[in-house]
Amino acid sequence: MTTETISSVEDILNMLDSFFREEGNWWDEFYADRNKDIPFFVNAPDENLAQYFKDQQIAAGRVLELGCGAGRNAIFMAQQGCTVDAIDISPEAVQWGIERAKTSNVEVNFQCSNIFDLHIESEAYDLIYDSGCFHHILPHRRVSFLEMLNKGLKPGGAFALVCFAAGEMGAELTDWEVYRERSLKGGLGYTEEKIKTIFKDFETIEFRPMQKMEQPGPLFGEPFLWTVLFREKTKDILATS
């Protein structure tokens, strides 16, 4: 039981979290009907992710996927030889992912958790992948998100992001408006400038709209999404910049 006493930054973050809906229950209901006409319910990886491996911008290594949903990208990365930890807040989504991985005969370490409750090893991952999680994160939690990336990535590791593009999809709210409205309105739409400002301590390798992929097909792609590949700057570079 909370005492509603603020004595740390974490207490402030938790207080702000409490002003918004409980995400886990909402997403569990969302994933309960697997036959819904939802674009990313297909069992096909992101086209940009497949391209990163094809172009050798990403190689097999240890991966953390944030907001893995039903596991379509986690399974693909496991098929490329990666060791994959895949996290989602919805038990329904995680169970679906486990079933898909078994059918595909690959090993994926699925975990049901809020990403901000994870205990991440320092410099454990070659790649952290986020396809559709970041635009559902409240502005005050971006601080926690960046801390997670900085802790979890190996020096020179990659962070790949897929999120709503402002003007194409997602709510176009200022950060302050999110709190006035007490809602993300289904997910925030980001401009290129805002994304690059938030992740300013990362080197941008590629930034482009996702390519449209017709379904059924081997790859997923919708043009209302940004795809971004970042590379972590080494600590030596950051110390001297």
Short mmCIF file of N, CA, C and O in Angstrom, two decimals, residues 17 50-51 56 72 87 120 150 152 157 177 180 188 207 217:
data_model
loop_
_atom_site.label_atom_id
_atom_site.label_comp_id
_atom_site.label_asym_id
_atom_site.label_seq_id
_atom_site.Cartn_x
_atom_site.Cartn_y
_atom_site.Cartn_z
N ASP A 17 2.74 8.20 -12.99
CA ASP A 17 2.18 6.99 -13.61
C ASP A 17 0.74 6.78 -13.17
O ASP A 17 -0.12 6.39 -13.98
N ALA A 50 14.52 -6.64 -40.98
CA ALA A 50 15.07 -7.61 -41.95
C ALA A 50 16.17 -6.97 -42.79
O ALA A 50 17.20 -7.60 -43.08
N GLN A 51 15.98 -5.70 -43.15
CA GLN A 51 16.98 -5.00 -43.96
C GLN A 51 18.26 -4.77 -43.18
O GLN A 51 19.37 -4.88 -43.74
N GLN A 56 23.85 -6.13 -43.01
CA GLN A 56 24.87 -6.35 -41.97
C GLN A 56 25.09 -5.11 -41.11
O GLN A 56 26.18 -4.91 -40.56
N ARG A 72 6.59 -11.50 -33.15
CA ARG A 72 6.97 -11.65 -34.54
C ARG A 72 8.42 -11.21 -34.80
O ARG A 72 9.15 -11.88 -35.55
N ILE A 87 10.16 -8.73 -23.99
CA ILE A 87 9.38 -8.26 -22.85
C ILE A 87 8.08 -7.65 -23.33
O ILE A 87 8.07 -6.84 -24.26
N ILE A 120 18.01 -4.95 -15.50
CA ILE A 120 18.86 -5.19 -16.67
C ILE A 120 20.32 -5.22 -16.27
O ILE A 120 20.79 -4.35 -15.52
N ASN A 150 21.09 3.28 -21.85
CA ASN A 150 22.50 3.55 -21.51
C ASN A 150 23.09 2.46 -20.63
O ASN A 150 24.28 2.14 -20.75
N GLY A 152 21.88 -0.83 -20.47
CA GLY A 152 21.79 -2.15 -21.06
C GLY A 152 22.65 -2.39 -22.28
O GLY A 152 23.06 -3.52 -22.54
N GLY A 157 26.79 -0.46 -29.02
CA GLY A 157 25.60 -1.25 -29.32
C GLY A 157 24.57 -0.43 -30.08
O GLY A 157 24.64 0.79 -30.16
N GLU A 177 0.61 18.93 -22.72
CA GLU A 177 -0.79 18.61 -23.03
C GLU A 177 -1.15 17.19 -22.63
O GLU A 177 -2.31 16.92 -22.27
N ARG A 180 -2.27 17.64 -19.14
CA ARG A 180 -3.54 18.37 -19.04
C ARG A 180 -4.70 17.45 -19.42
O ARG A 180 -5.76 17.48 -18.80
N LEU A 188 1.58 8.71 -29.05
CA LEU A 188 2.07 10.00 -29.54
C LEU A 188 2.70 9.87 -30.92
O LEU A 188 3.42 8.91 -31.20
N PHE A 207 17.44 6.94 -40.73
CA PHE A 207 16.15 7.49 -40.29
C PHE A 207 15.27 7.59 -41.52
O PHE A 207 15.57 8.36 -42.43
N GLY A 217 2.22 -11.61 -46.44
CA GLY A 217 3.55 -11.51 -47.01
C GLY A 217 4.59 -11.79 -45.95
O GLY A 217 4.27 -11.90 -44.76
#
